[in-house]
């Protein structure tokens, strides 16, 4: 094997980003190798992926599925492990070059921290990690001299705009948002929407949690916080603009007023590939953008009164400490409840706001504080949902 091949550990290989990462690896066998793949509970897909990519390690988080995976791969030279602890331990393996974090939610935090401490570069899709503990994680990355390479398309866009601009100050960044399936809708309309409506994103096919976050604009809120930490910005240097076509993936404005944008058709494989190949670009045959097909690229202000989650995320960013961690945990519970038809679309913002006022504030949290805040907020939010008065969504079928 050539020494130039980068060994990639994919945390969450069975998800939307994970499967697209494997496609990028498959297209570039001389550059990348899937060294480790992990999944939560989709044993069938994890086994298929292991048989195709022959990674050194396969980890299934759900220990009840271990025997099934182990048995199916027993004829192959693959180490099969199970459990979340195994993921946390194995990301430090000396042969791994890049850990691509494509698991969803708070679960990404501890494996990412362990990988950074072991000196691994991080290709970061799991934005929740930076939302929850951005200061801690970026501080560790600096200390251990590792790169955090953004996979999120907006952050990859900014990262690409900044190439060659290392010594120039950023005046502000402009994060673009598609606006999601409910762009332009009123609060009245939103009070009646179901999970099926919310799961239909106009431009991107993604995992369920981020799709709901996109519909509620919480995804943009999480991305504002992610951008703050990735690029060392203040909250007032981050603008959000709705751009329904999702062609401009985000922009940077420098101190001379010049704005750089990164553009292309919406395809997550491009930011995934750039994170893995950075600082190089790699030739591919992804579909190319043609201006003639898009005579109207449009822009509008986000509606913060209707989509309150974005406002709450900005508030959390300004209040600092464990407040973004509270917002993230409350949002994870609220989204799970909405996906389960246990709560309405607008209730999600109420749940988050209540958690922000009721959970203990910590100004300078350490890792243990984040773990406690996350746990406490989840329990509180779950109880809140149980006590909420019956609304229209209760009439829907479960
Ligand atoms: P997904 O739900 O499709 O996949 C999640 C993956 O993580 C699966 O492999 C699942 O098995 C694994 N997983 C889930 N919970 C886990 C747990 N508790 N422990 C271990 N593994 C677990 O999600 P996705 O859409 O691929 O998103 C993954 C991350 O990337 C999220 O943080 C999301 O915000 C971010 N992201 C996704 C996209 C996208 O286009 N899908 C774009 C930008 C950022
Ligand atoms: Mg994004």
Short mmCIF file of C-alpha atoms and ligand atoms in Angstrom, two decimals:
data_model
loop_
_atom_site.label_atom_id
_atom_site.label_comp_id
_atom_site.label_asym_id
_atom_site.label_seq_id
_atom_site.Cartn_x
_atom_site.Cartn_y
_atom_site.Cartn_z
CA UNK A 1 0.00 0.00 0.00
CA UNK A 2 1.29 3.44 -0.87
CA UNK A 3 2.24 5.68 2.03
CA UNK A 4 0.07 8.43 0.61
CA UNK A 5 -3.14 6.61 1.35
CA UNK A 6 -5.01 8.21 4.22
CA UNK A 7 -6.68 5.82 6.65
CA UNK A 8 -10.12 7.14 7.47
CA UNK A 9 -12.24 6.23 10.49
CA UNK A 10 -15.90 6.93 9.71
CA UNK A 11 -18.03 7.35 12.81
CA UNK A 12 -21.58 6.76 11.59
CA UNK A 13 -20.82 5.04 8.28
CA UNK A 14 -24.41 3.82 7.91
CA UNK A 15 -25.91 7.33 7.83
CA UNK A 16 -26.37 9.90 5.09
CA UNK A 17 -22.90 11.48 5.42
CA UNK A 18 -21.30 8.12 6.22
CA UNK A 19 -22.55 6.39 3.07
CA UNK A 20 -21.55 9.37 0.91
CA UNK A 21 -18.08 9.30 2.52
CA UNK A 22 -17.74 5.66 1.50
CA UNK A 23 -18.68 6.64 -2.07
CA UNK A 24 -15.89 9.25 -2.07
CA UNK A 25 -13.45 6.64 -0.75
CA UNK A 26 -14.59 4.13 -3.37
CA UNK A 27 -13.94 6.68 -6.15
CA UNK A 28 -10.42 7.39 -4.85
CA UNK A 29 -8.82 4.13 -3.74
CA UNK A 30 -5.33 5.50 -4.29
CA UNK A 31 -5.99 8.34 -1.83
CA UNK A 32 -8.26 7.01 0.93
CA UNK A 33 -8.99 3.78 2.74
CA UNK A 34 -11.91 3.05 5.05
CA UNK A 35 -9.86 1.86 8.03
CA UNK A 36 -12.68 1.82 10.57
CA UNK A 37 -16.43 2.01 10.16
CA UNK A 38 -19.00 2.32 12.92
CA UNK A 39 -22.79 2.30 13.04
CA UNK A 40 -25.42 2.54 15.71
CA UNK A 41 -27.79 -0.34 15.02
CA UNK A 42 -28.16 -0.95 11.29
CA UNK A 43 -26.26 -4.24 11.35
CA UNK A 44 -27.34 -5.21 7.85
CA UNK A 45 -25.86 -2.14 6.16
CA UNK A 46 -22.75 -2.18 8.33
CA UNK A 47 -22.10 -5.78 7.28
CA UNK A 48 -22.61 -4.94 3.59
CA UNK A 49 -20.19 -2.01 3.90
CA UNK A 50 -17.62 -4.15 5.72
CA UNK A 51 -17.75 -6.83 3.02
CA UNK A 52 -17.27 -4.25 0.31
CA UNK A 53 -14.58 -2.05 1.90
CA UNK A 54 -12.77 -4.60 4.09
CA UNK A 55 -11.89 -2.15 6.87
CA UNK A 56 -9.54 -3.15 9.66
CA UNK A 57 -12.22 -2.43 12.28
CA UNK A 58 -16.00 -2.56 12.36
CA UNK A 59 -17.82 -1.32 15.45
CA UNK A 60 -21.53 -1.74 16.07
CA UNK A 61 -22.71 0.52 18.86
CA UNK A 62 -25.73 -1.58 19.76
CA UNK A 63 -24.21 -4.52 21.66
CA UNK A 64 -27.28 -6.68 21.02
CA UNK A 65 -26.27 -6.75 17.33
CA UNK A 66 -22.68 -7.83 17.97
CA UNK A 67 -23.17 -11.58 17.39
CA UNK A 68 -24.91 -10.95 14.07
CA UNK A 69 -22.12 -8.71 12.75
CA UNK A 70 -19.33 -10.90 14.11
CA UNK A 71 -20.82 -14.04 12.57
CA UNK A 72 -21.44 -12.44 9.16
CA UNK A 73 -17.83 -11.22 8.94
CA UNK A 74 -16.13 -14.21 10.59
CA UNK A 75 -14.60 -15.39 7.28
CA UNK A 76 -12.90 -12.03 6.71
CA UNK A 77 -9.79 -10.46 8.29
CA UNK A 78 -11.82 -7.79 10.09
CA UNK A 79 -11.86 -6.96 13.80
CA UNK A 80 -15.44 -6.66 15.01
CA UNK A 81 -16.17 -4.76 18.21
CA UNK A 82 -19.32 -3.50 19.91
CA UNK A 83 -20.42 -0.64 22.14
CA UNK A 84 -20.01 3.11 22.43
CA UNK A 85 -16.93 2.67 24.64
CA UNK A 86 -15.22 0.75 21.81
CA UNK A 87 -15.77 3.73 19.49
CA UNK A 88 -14.32 6.10 22.09
CA UNK A 89 -11.28 3.84 22.54
CA UNK A 90 -10.58 2.85 18.95
CA UNK A 91 -10.56 6.35 17.41
CA UNK A 92 -7.08 6.67 18.93
CA UNK A 93 -5.67 3.78 16.84
CA UNK A 94 -2.15 4.75 15.64
CA UNK A 95 -2.86 3.94 11.99
CA UNK A 96 -5.82 6.33 11.65
CA UNK A 97 -5.06 9.64 9.87
CA UNK A 98 -8.48 11.29 9.81
CA UNK A 99 -11.57 10.68 11.92
CA UNK A 100 -14.71 11.68 10.02
CA UNK A 101 -17.44 12.36 12.57
CA UNK A 102 -20.76 11.56 10.92
CA UNK A 103 -22.70 10.39 13.92
CA UNK A 104 -25.63 12.47 14.94
CA UNK A 105 -25.96 14.51 18.14
CA UNK A 106 -24.14 14.80 21.46
CA UNK A 107 -22.79 11.25 21.02
CA UNK A 108 -20.12 12.73 18.75
CA UNK A 109 -18.47 14.75 21.51
CA UNK A 110 -16.42 12.22 23.46
CA UNK A 111 -15.07 10.23 20.48
CA UNK A 112 -14.04 13.53 18.86
CA UNK A 113 -12.22 14.67 22.00
CA UNK A 114 -10.39 11.33 22.27
CA UNK A 115 -9.40 11.45 18.60
CA UNK A 116 -8.04 15.00 18.98
CA UNK A 117 -6.05 14.02 22.07
CA UNK A 118 -4.53 11.18 20.01
CA UNK A 119 -3.47 13.71 17.36
CA UNK A 120 -5.98 12.75 14.67
CA UNK A 121 -7.25 15.33 12.21
CA UNK A 122 -11.03 15.62 12.38
CA UNK A 123 -13.29 15.86 9.34
CA UNK A 124 -16.24 17.30 11.22
CA UNK A 125 -19.78 16.64 10.07
CA UNK A 126 -21.13 16.28 13.62
CA UNK A 127 -21.83 19.97 14.25
CA UNK A 128 -23.38 19.23 17.65
CA UNK A 129 -19.84 18.64 19.00
CA UNK A 130 -18.86 22.26 18.39
CA UNK A 131 -22.26 23.56 19.48
CA UNK A 132 -22.01 21.82 22.84
CA UNK A 133 -18.34 22.37 23.63
CA UNK A 134 -16.80 24.55 20.95
CA UNK A 135 -14.33 26.29 23.21
CA UNK A 136 -13.09 23.05 24.76
CA UNK A 137 -12.83 21.19 21.44
CA UNK A 138 -11.13 23.96 19.45
CA UNK A 139 -8.78 24.58 22.39
CA UNK A 140 -7.77 20.91 22.42
CA UNK A 141 -7.31 20.93 18.65
CA UNK A 142 -4.89 23.83 18.95
CA UNK A 143 -3.05 22.21 21.83
CA UNK A 144 -2.62 18.92 19.94
CA UNK A 145 -1.93 20.64 16.63
CA UNK A 146 -4.74 18.89 14.78
CA UNK A 147 -6.93 20.28 12.05
CA UNK A 148 -10.69 20.47 12.25
CA UNK A 149 -11.78 20.19 8.62
CA UNK A 150 -15.42 21.19 8.14
CA UNK A 151 -17.75 18.85 6.26
CA UNK A 152 -20.90 20.92 6.77
CA UNK A 153 -21.42 22.54 3.35
CA UNK A 154 -21.65 26.13 4.64
CA UNK A 155 -18.51 25.80 6.73
CA UNK A 156 -16.66 24.03 3.95
CA UNK A 157 -17.64 26.96 1.72
CA UNK A 158 -16.16 29.46 4.17
CA UNK A 159 -13.09 27.28 4.65
CA UNK A 160 -12.61 27.20 0.86
CA UNK A 161 -13.07 30.99 0.61
CA UNK A 162 -10.39 31.43 3.27
CA UNK A 163 -7.74 29.38 1.45
CA UNK A 164 -4.84 31.74 0.79
CA UNK A 165 -6.41 34.44 3.02
CA UNK A 166 -4.84 33.25 6.27
CA UNK A 167 -3.43 36.69 7.12
CA UNK A 168 -6.52 38.67 6.19
CA UNK A 169 -9.13 39.50 8.76
CA UNK A 170 -12.73 38.41 8.28
CA UNK A 171 -15.19 41.29 8.57
CA UNK A 172 -18.12 38.92 8.60
CA UNK A 173 -19.38 35.67 7.18
CA UNK A 174 -22.72 35.16 5.49
CA UNK A 175 -24.22 31.74 6.09
CA UNK A 176 -26.78 30.77 3.50
CA UNK A 177 -29.91 28.83 4.46
CA UNK A 178 -32.32 27.14 2.07
CA UNK A 179 -35.21 28.13 4.34
CA UNK A 180 -36.38 24.52 4.40
CA UNK A 181 -39.80 23.18 3.39
CA UNK A 182 -41.71 25.82 5.40
CA UNK A 183 -40.09 28.98 4.05
CA UNK A 184 -42.62 31.81 3.93
CA UNK A 185 -45.18 29.97 6.08
CA UNK A 186 -46.97 31.50 9.05
CA UNK A 187 -47.10 30.40 12.67
CA UNK A 188 -50.67 29.24 12.12
CA UNK A 189 -49.54 26.98 9.32
CA UNK A 190 -46.64 25.63 11.37
CA UNK A 191 -48.95 24.71 14.24
CA UNK A 192 -50.50 22.02 12.03
CA UNK A 193 -47.51 20.50 10.23
CA UNK A 194 -46.64 16.83 10.67
CA UNK A 195 -43.38 14.94 10.64
CA UNK A 196 -44.08 13.85 7.05
CA UNK A 197 -44.25 17.49 5.90
CA UNK A 198 -41.13 18.38 7.80
CA UNK A 199 -39.13 15.43 6.48
CA UNK A 200 -39.45 16.65 2.87
CA UNK A 201 -36.49 18.95 2.36
CA UNK A 202 -36.48 20.83 -0.97
CA UNK A 203 -32.74 20.56 -1.78
CA UNK A 204 -30.99 17.96 0.38
CA UNK A 205 -31.57 14.32 1.35
CA UNK A 206 -30.23 13.91 4.89
CA UNK A 207 -30.75 12.04 8.16
CA UNK A 208 -34.04 12.62 10.00
CA UNK A 209 -32.71 14.81 12.80
CA UNK A 210 -30.94 17.35 10.60
CA UNK A 211 -33.93 17.40 8.23
CA UNK A 212 -36.23 18.47 11.07
CA UNK A 213 -33.58 20.96 12.22
CA UNK A 214 -33.55 22.39 8.69
CA UNK A 215 -37.33 22.79 8.71
CA UNK A 216 -37.26 24.63 12.05
CA UNK A 217 -34.12 26.67 11.17
CA UNK A 218 -32.44 25.18 14.24
CA UNK A 219 -29.92 23.71 11.82
CA UNK A 220 -28.88 27.24 10.88
CA UNK A 221 -28.74 28.18 14.56
CA UNK A 222 -26.44 25.24 15.26
CA UNK A 223 -24.35 26.25 12.24
CA UNK A 224 -23.98 29.82 13.52
CA UNK A 225 -22.47 28.43 16.73
CA UNK A 226 -20.36 25.93 14.78
CA UNK A 227 -19.02 28.80 12.63
CA UNK A 228 -18.17 30.91 15.66
CA UNK A 229 -15.81 28.24 16.94
CA UNK A 230 -14.41 27.03 13.62
CA UNK A 231 -13.46 30.51 12.45
CA UNK A 232 -12.97 32.36 15.75
CA UNK A 233 -15.78 34.90 15.21
CA UNK A 234 -18.04 36.99 17.41
CA UNK A 235 -21.81 36.53 17.11
CA UNK A 236 -22.23 39.91 15.39
CA UNK A 237 -19.84 38.82 12.63
CA UNK A 238 -22.21 36.05 11.54
CA UNK A 239 -25.11 36.86 9.21
CA UNK A 240 -27.71 34.41 8.00
CA UNK A 241 -29.45 34.88 4.67
CA UNK A 242 -32.09 32.67 3.10
CA UNK A 243 -31.10 31.53 -0.38
CA UNK A 244 -33.69 28.97 -1.52
CA UNK A 245 -31.69 27.52 -4.43
CA UNK A 246 -28.76 26.35 -2.22
CA UNK A 247 -26.21 27.19 -4.92
CA UNK A 248 -24.10 29.66 -2.94
CA UNK A 249 -23.03 27.53 0.01
CA UNK A 250 -21.82 30.52 2.07
CA UNK A 251 -19.69 33.66 1.81
CA UNK A 252 -16.89 35.57 3.51
CA UNK A 253 -16.67 39.36 3.56
CA UNK A 254 -13.20 40.76 4.14
CA UNK A 255 -12.22 44.14 5.63
CA UNK A 256 -12.02 45.80 2.21
CA UNK A 257 -15.65 44.88 1.55
CA UNK A 258 -14.81 42.16 -0.95
CA UNK A 259 -17.08 39.13 -0.69
CA UNK A 260 -16.01 35.65 -1.73
CA UNK A 261 -18.62 32.96 -2.30
CA UNK A 262 -18.27 29.23 -2.87
CA UNK A 263 -20.85 27.80 -5.26
CA UNK A 264 -21.96 24.59 -6.85
CA UNK A 265 -24.90 22.23 -7.05
CA UNK A 266 -25.95 20.93 -3.64
CA UNK A 267 -23.97 17.71 -3.17
CA UNK A 268 -22.42 16.76 0.17
CA UNK A 269 -19.80 14.62 -1.56
CA UNK A 270 -17.90 17.77 -2.53
CA UNK A 271 -17.35 19.08 1.02
CA UNK A 272 -16.67 15.52 2.20
CA UNK A 273 -14.04 15.07 -0.51
CA UNK A 274 -12.45 18.49 0.20
CA UNK A 275 -12.18 17.70 3.93
CA UNK A 276 -10.44 14.40 3.17
CA UNK A 277 -8.14 15.70 0.43
CA UNK A 278 -7.37 19.15 1.93
CA UNK A 279 -5.35 21.14 0.97
CA UNK A 280 -5.60 19.48 -2.45
CA UNK A 281 -8.56 19.35 -4.77
CA UNK A 282 -9.34 16.06 -6.48
CA UNK A 283 -10.81 15.65 -9.93
CA UNK A 284 -14.24 14.05 -9.94
CA UNK A 285 -17.23 13.62 -12.19
CA UNK A 286 -19.89 15.17 -9.94
CA UNK A 287 -22.57 17.04 -11.85
CA UNK A 288 -21.46 20.60 -12.72
CA UNK A 289 -23.43 23.79 -12.06
CA UNK A 290 -24.57 25.80 -15.07
CA UNK A 291 -25.60 29.45 -14.52
CA UNK A 292 -27.94 29.32 -17.48
CA UNK A 293 -30.15 26.84 -15.63
CA UNK A 294 -30.41 29.23 -12.66
CA UNK A 295 -31.22 32.70 -14.00
CA UNK A 296 -32.57 33.69 -10.59
CA UNK A 297 -30.49 33.21 -7.50
CA UNK A 298 -32.55 34.89 -4.79
CA UNK A 299 -31.97 36.07 -1.24
CA UNK A 300 -34.25 37.04 1.63
CA UNK A 301 -34.12 37.74 5.36
CA UNK A 302 -34.81 34.81 7.70
CA UNK A 303 -38.10 35.16 9.60
CA UNK A 304 -36.92 34.99 13.21
CA UNK A 305 -40.38 35.60 14.67
CA UNK A 306 -41.89 32.56 12.99
CA UNK A 307 -38.76 30.38 13.20
CA UNK A 308 -37.86 31.10 16.80
CA UNK A 309 -35.17 28.42 17.06
CA UNK A 310 -32.70 30.54 15.13
CA UNK A 311 -33.23 33.41 17.55
CA UNK A 312 -32.82 31.07 20.53
CA UNK A 313 -29.55 29.74 19.10
CA UNK A 314 -28.16 33.28 18.74
CA UNK A 315 -29.23 33.98 22.31
CA UNK A 316 -27.42 30.84 23.51
CA UNK A 317 -24.31 31.89 21.65
CA UNK A 318 -24.38 35.29 23.34
CA UNK A 319 -24.97 33.81 26.78
CA UNK A 320 -22.05 31.36 26.29
CA UNK A 321 -21.09 28.82 29.01
CA UNK A 322 -23.24 25.69 28.98
CA UNK A 323 -26.19 27.50 27.31
CA UNK A 324 -25.53 26.09 23.80
CA UNK A 325 -25.22 22.62 25.40
CA UNK A 326 -28.65 23.12 27.02
CA UNK A 327 -30.13 24.22 23.70
CA UNK A 328 -28.61 21.26 21.88
CA UNK A 329 -29.87 18.67 24.38
CA UNK A 330 -33.35 20.21 24.55
CA UNK A 331 -33.46 20.28 20.76
CA UNK A 332 -32.39 16.63 20.44
CA UNK A 333 -35.21 15.58 22.77
CA UNK A 334 -37.73 17.90 21.11
CA UNK A 335 -36.86 16.64 17.62
CA UNK A 336 -37.06 13.00 18.73
CA UNK A 337 -40.49 13.72 20.27
CA UNK A 338 -41.68 15.49 17.12
CA UNK A 339 -40.49 12.56 14.98
CA UNK A 340 -42.48 10.29 17.30
CA UNK A 341 -45.61 12.47 16.99
CA UNK A 342 -45.36 13.24 20.71
CA UNK A 343 -45.12 16.96 20.24
CA UNK A 344 -46.05 19.65 17.71
CA UNK A 345 -43.67 21.57 15.48
CA UNK A 346 -43.93 24.85 17.38
CA UNK A 347 -43.70 23.13 20.76
CA UNK A 348 -40.09 22.37 19.95
CA UNK A 349 -39.18 26.05 20.44
CA UNK A 350 -41.16 26.23 23.71
CA UNK A 351 -39.33 23.18 25.04
CA UNK A 352 -35.94 24.68 24.20
CA UNK A 353 -36.82 28.07 25.67
CA UNK A 354 -38.08 26.55 28.91
CA UNK A 355 -34.92 24.47 29.28
CA UNK A 356 -32.83 27.62 28.77
CA UNK A 357 -34.50 29.22 31.79
CA UNK A 358 -34.74 26.18 34.06
CA UNK A 359 -31.43 24.31 33.70
CA UNK A 360 -28.54 25.55 35.87
CA UNK A 361 -26.20 27.95 34.10
CA UNK A 362 -22.46 27.31 34.26
CA UNK A 363 -20.19 30.07 33.03
CA UNK A 364 -17.01 28.07 32.46
CA UNK A 365 -17.96 24.44 32.02
CA UNK A 366 -15.51 21.55 31.89
CA UNK A 367 -16.15 18.25 30.11
CA UNK A 368 -17.91 16.78 33.17
CA UNK A 369 -20.21 19.82 33.32
CA UNK A 370 -21.20 19.32 29.68
CA UNK A 371 -21.98 15.65 30.30
CA UNK A 372 -24.10 16.58 33.34
CA UNK A 373 -25.86 19.46 31.60
CA UNK A 374 -26.70 17.21 28.66
CA UNK A 375 -28.13 14.50 30.91
CA UNK A 376 -30.06 16.90 33.14
CA UNK A 377 -31.56 18.79 30.19
CA UNK A 378 -32.67 15.59 28.47
CA UNK A 379 -34.52 14.38 31.59
CA UNK A 380 -36.08 17.80 32.15
CA UNK A 381 -37.19 18.13 28.52
CA UNK A 382 -38.65 14.63 28.51
CA UNK A 383 -40.72 15.38 31.62
CA UNK A 384 -41.83 18.67 30.11
CA UNK A 385 -43.13 16.88 27.01
CA UNK A 386 -45.07 14.39 29.16
CA UNK A 387 -46.77 17.28 30.99
CA UNK A 388 -47.64 19.33 27.93
CA UNK A 389 -51.36 19.83 27.28
CA UNK A 390 -52.92 17.78 24.50
CA UNK A 391 -52.90 19.54 21.15
CA UNK A 392 -53.87 18.81 17.57
CA UNK A 393 -50.95 16.46 17.03
CA UNK A 394 -52.37 14.09 19.64
CA UNK A 395 -55.13 13.31 17.23
CA UNK A 396 -52.68 12.05 14.67
CA UNK A 397 -51.97 8.40 14.35
CA UNK A 398 -48.82 7.15 15.99
P1 LIG B 1 -27.92 9.98 9.90
O1 LIG B 1 -28.99 9.87 10.91
O2 LIG B 1 -28.22 9.68 8.48
O3 LIG B 1 -26.69 9.06 10.33
C1 LIG B 1 -26.17 9.06 11.63
C2 LIG B 1 -25.12 7.99 11.79
O4 LIG B 1 -24.66 7.99 13.15
C3 LIG B 1 -25.61 6.56 11.53
O5 LIG B 1 -24.54 5.80 11.00
C4 LIG B 1 -25.96 6.05 12.92
O6 LIG B 1 -25.86 4.64 13.00
C5 LIG B 1 -24.91 6.73 13.76
N1 LIG B 1 -25.37 7.03 15.13
C6 LIG B 1 -26.51 7.66 15.47
N2 LIG B 1 -26.60 7.80 16.81
C7 LIG B 1 -25.48 7.23 17.32
C8 LIG B 1 -25.01 7.04 18.64
N3 LIG B 1 -25.69 7.46 19.72
N4 LIG B 1 -23.82 6.42 18.81
C9 LIG B 1 -23.13 5.98 17.74
N5 LIG B 1 -23.53 6.15 16.46
C10 LIG B 1 -24.70 6.76 16.26
O7 LIG B 1 -27.33 11.47 10.04
P2 LIG B 1 -26.61 12.36 8.93
O8 LIG B 1 -27.60 13.12 8.17
O9 LIG B 1 -25.58 11.54 8.21
O10 LIG B 1 -25.87 13.42 9.86
C11 LIG B 1 -24.71 13.09 10.62
C12 LIG B 1 -24.11 14.36 11.19
O11 LIG B 1 -23.65 15.15 10.11
C13 LIG B 1 -25.08 15.21 11.99
O12 LIG B 1 -24.41 15.81 13.04
C14 LIG B 1 -25.53 16.26 10.98
O13 LIG B 1 -25.90 17.47 11.59
C15 LIG B 1 -24.26 16.43 10.16
N6 LIG B 1 -24.50 16.91 8.79
C16 LIG B 1 -25.23 16.16 7.92
C17 LIG B 1 -25.47 16.62 6.63
C18 LIG B 1 -26.22 15.78 5.64
O14 LIG B 1 -26.32 16.20 4.46
N7 LIG B 1 -26.77 14.65 6.00
C19 LIG B 1 -24.98 17.87 6.25
C20 LIG B 1 -24.24 18.61 7.16
C21 LIG B 1 -24.00 18.12 8.42
MG1 LIG B 2 -25.14 22.73 6.56
#
